[in-house]
Amino acid sequence: MKALDGVRILDFTHVQSGPTCTQLLAWIGADVIKVERPGVGDATRKQLVDVPGADSLYFTMLNHNKRSIEINSKNATGKEVLTRLVKECDVLVENFAPGALDRMGFGWEQIQKINPRMIMASVKGFGPGKYEDCKVYENVAQCAGGTASTTGEIGGIPMVTGAQIGDSGTGLHLAFGIVAALLQREKSGRGQKVLAAMQDGVVNLCRVKLRDQQRLKAGPLTEYSQYGLEIPFGEATPRAGNDSGGGQPGRILKCKGWQHDPDAYTYFITQAAVWGSICDIIGRPEWKEKPGYATPPERLDKLDEIFEAIEVWTMTKTKYEVMDICNPLNIPVGPILSMKEIAEDEGLRATGTIIEVDHPERGPYLTVGLPIKMSDCDVEVKRSPLLGEHTEEILREVLGYSSEEIAQIGKSGAVGELKVAEE
Ligand code: CAO
């Protein structure tokens, strides 16, 4: 049994944000029918190709558990097929550039006429307002959503993060909206429009930076290293290097092997509650009671000295040894794991967060499985579809077209090349 068994999704998504959303819904049981342009498909199929002739990892890792149908949405017969699909589906998900769906003839008003129970869910770069017509990609959203201005070294240039909080983050937000709209439809009997703007999603993920923006009115942000370094604060939340955001000083420190391993580092938080244990393990027990060191406010102007002393200790240990020593003492630390280490991590493999999938064109590859674990929903990760792999199956089984009708549709140029089976 799966959470979304019986829910059918008309998936007009491409690239990353929309496909992240529909992949999540497919994993938990929705029948996701991905509409792709005949002969071309999602642009990511052929982006960053590592195995010539095969679908790229970019595509395969974002489109598991979906079925692919090729339809030209600008062809008259293609529009008829799509109209029937709109009647048969519960949710339409899209992340076209603003206005593209209206130009196809499938805007919200038209969708409601065809199927009043339809939930129409969109990712756009910006919400309504002066930027609503802009095309937006990951880093644009990160910049417009507050990540870039608050990430990077103190006094350095703005930085984007490596996590795809604009694309995948917005896909997650949209999936939440869709599931909520499905629940509401149980009571109202109506569909609704769901919009997740990438800027809004990033702003939501930058919540604590907006918190700090407001705290600035009350004075300097004392937990930022900048305060201890006596660098004045400006009018906006500054970049804070690797400071921790929770009010307890934290830094990234070198570990044994840092000279040749770029990821031999640990995150180390000097949480007030375990200050005594920290002093003991680094060999500075006198700091526990010493005036100027004993309480968190006293330590604020000595953070460089304190973290240097901690680093002298962490440099004698591997990042895993730091974890093994600190965890039993409740000292919050985190090894800086490389993608290689994550790919090989036995724990992540055991829980299905990192999973190996086989593919007819490219053979086995690694992907990230469903990161949410549900006790009563069976999750099986199936490979992504080849372009148009299910065109005929969907025309016949979902839409009920006969072989003769399917042959006509094939001749109309509305779908890709078809191999029509005998009835
Ligand atoms: N049959 C026929 N035409 C199709 C089709 C199909 N099956 N699928 C798409 N098209 C057409 C669209 O109708 C559109 O045509 P018009 O411009 O004539 O209306 C055209 O293909 C291009 O679609 P697009 O504008 O969405 O694609 P793009 O490459 O120009 O822009 C992107 C890509 C991502 C910038 C844009 O879609 C966008 O801003 N999306 C919203 C924000 C978003 O999701 N960004 C994240 C991208 S990474 O996840």
mmCIF file of N, CA and C in Angstrom, residues 89-94 107-109 111-112 115-122 174 176-196:
data_model
loop_
_atom_site.group_PDB
_atom_site.id
_atom_site.type_symbol
_atom_site.label_atom_id
_atom_site.label_comp_id
_atom_site.label_asym_id
_atom_site.label_seq_id
_atom_site.Cartn_x
_atom_site.Cartn_y
_atom_site.Cartn_z
ATOM 1 N N CYS A 89 -6.977 12.987 -14.840
ATOM 2 C CA CYS A 89 -5.977 13.186 -13.782
ATOM 3 C C CYS A 89 -6.520 14.027 -12.624
ATOM 4 N N ASP A 90 -5.860 13.904 -11.483
ATOM 5 C CA ASP A 90 -6.257 14.655 -10.288
ATOM 6 C C ASP A 90 -5.463 15.947 -10.148
ATOM 7 N N VAL A 91 -4.234 15.912 -10.627
ATOM 8 C CA VAL A 91 -3.326 17.043 -10.423
ATOM 9 C C VAL A 91 -2.564 17.306 -11.714
ATOM 10 N N LEU A 92 -2.421 18.582 -12.058
ATOM 11 C CA LEU A 92 -1.534 18.956 -13.168
ATOM 12 C C LEU A 92 -0.375 19.728 -12.527
ATOM 13 N N VAL A 93 0.838 19.304 -12.795
ATOM 14 C CA VAL A 93 2.002 20.018 -12.242
ATOM 15 C C VAL A 93 2.828 20.556 -13.403
ATOM 16 N N GLU A 94 3.228 21.822 -13.292
ATOM 17 C CA GLU A 94 4.017 22.411 -14.385
ATOM 18 C C GLU A 94 5.012 23.421 -13.843
ATOM 19 N N GLY A 107 -4.688 27.094 -19.656
ATOM 20 C CA GLY A 107 -4.626 27.971 -18.482
ATOM 21 C C GLY A 107 -5.652 27.515 -17.441
ATOM 22 N N TRP A 108 -5.624 28.144 -16.284
ATOM 23 C CA TRP A 108 -6.443 27.720 -15.141
ATOM 24 C C TRP A 108 -7.944 27.693 -15.471
ATOM 25 N N GLU A 109 -8.423 28.740 -16.186
ATOM 26 C CA GLU A 109 -9.865 28.775 -16.495
ATOM 27 C C GLU A 109 -10.263 27.599 -17.370
ATOM 28 N N ILE A 111 -8.669 24.726 -17.663
ATOM 29 C CA ILE A 111 -8.523 23.481 -16.877
ATOM 30 C C ILE A 111 -9.764 23.268 -16.008
ATOM 31 N N GLN A 112 -10.229 24.326 -15.369
ATOM 32 C CA GLN A 112 -11.407 24.196 -14.488
ATOM 33 C C GLN A 112 -12.646 23.769 -15.257
ATOM 34 N N ASN A 115 -12.091 20.000 -16.009
ATOM 35 C CA ASN A 115 -12.121 19.144 -14.815
ATOM 36 C C ASN A 115 -12.107 20.010 -13.552
ATOM 37 N N PRO A 116 -13.295 20.299 -12.997
ATOM 38 C CA PRO A 116 -13.362 21.196 -11.817
ATOM 39 C C PRO A 116 -12.675 20.633 -10.576
ATOM 40 N N ARG A 117 -12.373 19.332 -10.578
ATOM 41 C CA ARG A 117 -11.680 18.742 -9.417
ATOM 42 C C ARG A 117 -10.155 18.811 -9.559
ATOM 43 N N MET A 118 -9.713 19.345 -10.694
ATOM 44 C CA MET A 118 -8.271 19.353 -10.960
ATOM 45 C C MET A 118 -7.525 20.322 -10.031
ATOM 46 N N ILE A 119 -6.409 19.846 -9.497
ATOM 47 C CA ILE A 119 -5.496 20.721 -8.743
ATOM 48 C C ILE A 119 -4.384 21.102 -9.712
ATOM 49 N N MET A 120 -4.203 22.402 -9.904
ATOM 50 C CA MET A 120 -3.187 22.845 -10.868
ATOM 51 C C MET A 120 -2.030 23.481 -10.111
ATOM 52 N N ALA A 121 -0.897 22.820 -10.144
ATOM 53 C CA ALA A 121 0.228 23.240 -9.297
ATOM 54 C C ALA A 121 1.397 23.717 -10.143
ATOM 55 N N SER A 122 1.901 24.888 -9.799
ATOM 56 C CA SER A 122 2.969 25.493 -10.606
ATOM 57 C C SER A 122 4.153 25.934 -9.770
ATOM 58 N N LEU A 174 6.185 22.685 -3.197
ATOM 59 C CA LEU A 174 5.021 22.453 -4.068
ATOM 60 C C LEU A 174 4.349 21.125 -3.722
ATOM 61 N N PHE A 176 4.175 19.696 -0.885
ATOM 62 C CA PHE A 176 3.386 19.911 0.332
ATOM 63 C C PHE A 176 2.042 20.551 -0.032
ATOM 64 N N GLY A 177 2.083 21.562 -0.911
ATOM 65 C CA GLY A 177 0.846 22.249 -1.321
ATOM 66 C C GLY A 177 -0.110 21.301 -2.026
ATOM 67 N N ILE A 178 0.433 20.424 -2.848
ATOM 68 C CA ILE A 178 -0.416 19.489 -3.599
ATOM 69 C C ILE A 178 -1.104 18.497 -2.654
ATOM 70 N N VAL A 179 -0.340 17.943 -1.729
ATOM 71 C CA VAL A 179 -0.918 16.964 -0.798
ATOM 72 C C VAL A 179 -2.001 17.646 0.046
ATOM 73 N N ALA A 180 -1.736 18.906 0.462
ATOM 74 C CA ALA A 180 -2.749 19.640 1.243
ATOM 75 C C ALA A 180 -3.996 19.889 0.388
ATOM 76 N N ALA A 181 -3.807 20.250 -0.882
ATOM 77 C CA ALA A 181 -4.953 20.521 -1.759
ATOM 78 C C ALA A 181 -5.760 19.242 -2.017
ATOM 79 N N LEU A 182 -5.065 18.111 -2.096
ATOM 80 C CA LEU A 182 -5.780 16.835 -2.270
ATOM 81 C C LEU A 182 -6.643 16.551 -1.043
ATOM 82 N N LEU A 183 -6.106 16.832 0.133
ATOM 83 C CA LEU A 183 -6.882 16.617 1.371
ATOM 84 C C LEU A 183 -8.082 17.564 1.415
ATOM 85 N N GLN A 184 -7.852 18.820 1.039
ATOM 86 C CA GLN A 184 -8.956 19.802 1.064
ATOM 87 C C GLN A 184 -10.049 19.412 0.071
ATOM 88 N N ARG A 185 -9.641 18.863 -1.065
ATOM 89 C CA ARG A 185 -10.627 18.462 -2.080
ATOM 90 C C ARG A 185 -11.570 17.379 -1.557
ATOM 91 N N GLU A 186 -11.058 16.580 -0.624
ATOM 92 C CA GLU A 186 -11.923 15.552 -0.013
ATOM 93 C C GLU A 186 -13.149 16.204 0.614
ATOM 94 N N LYS A 187 -12.935 17.424 1.170
ATOM 95 C CA LYS A 187 -14.043 18.108 1.855
ATOM 96 C C LYS A 187 -14.807 19.037 0.917
ATOM 97 N N SER A 188 -14.077 19.752 0.039
ATOM 98 C CA SER A 188 -14.736 20.787 -0.785
ATOM 99 C C SER A 188 -15.257 20.234 -2.106
ATOM 100 N N GLY A 189 -14.679 19.146 -2.566
ATOM 101 C CA GLY A 189 -15.043 18.605 -3.871
ATOM 102 C C GLY A 189 -14.445 19.392 -5.025
ATOM 103 N N ARG A 190 -13.691 20.454 -4.713
ATOM 104 C CA ARG A 190 -13.130 21.310 -5.758
ATOM 105 C C ARG A 190 -11.615 21.196 -5.819
ATOM 106 N N GLY A 191 -11.093 21.463 -7.005
ATOM 107 C CA GLY A 191 -9.647 21.597 -7.128
ATOM 108 C C GLY A 191 -9.233 23.002 -6.753
ATOM 109 N N GLN A 192 -7.980 23.296 -6.850
ATOM 110 C CA GLN A 192 -7.511 24.673 -6.641
ATOM 111 C C GLN A 192 -6.148 24.844 -7.288
ATOM 112 N N LYS A 193 -5.763 26.129 -7.372
ATOM 113 C CA LYS A 193 -4.464 26.462 -7.945
ATOM 114 C C LYS A 193 -3.438 26.503 -6.820
ATOM 115 N N VAL A 194 -2.299 25.890 -7.029
ATOM 116 C CA VAL A 194 -1.235 25.900 -6.006
ATOM 117 C C VAL A 194 0.009 26.495 -6.660
ATOM 118 N N LEU A 195 0.551 27.515 -6.048
ATOM 119 C CA LEU A 195 1.745 28.154 -6.619
ATOM 120 C C LEU A 195 2.887 28.120 -5.607
ATOM 121 N N ALA A 196 4.041 27.637 -6.044
ATOM 122 C CA ALA A 196 5.245 27.759 -5.216
ATOM 123 C C ALA A 196 6.254 28.568 -6.024
#
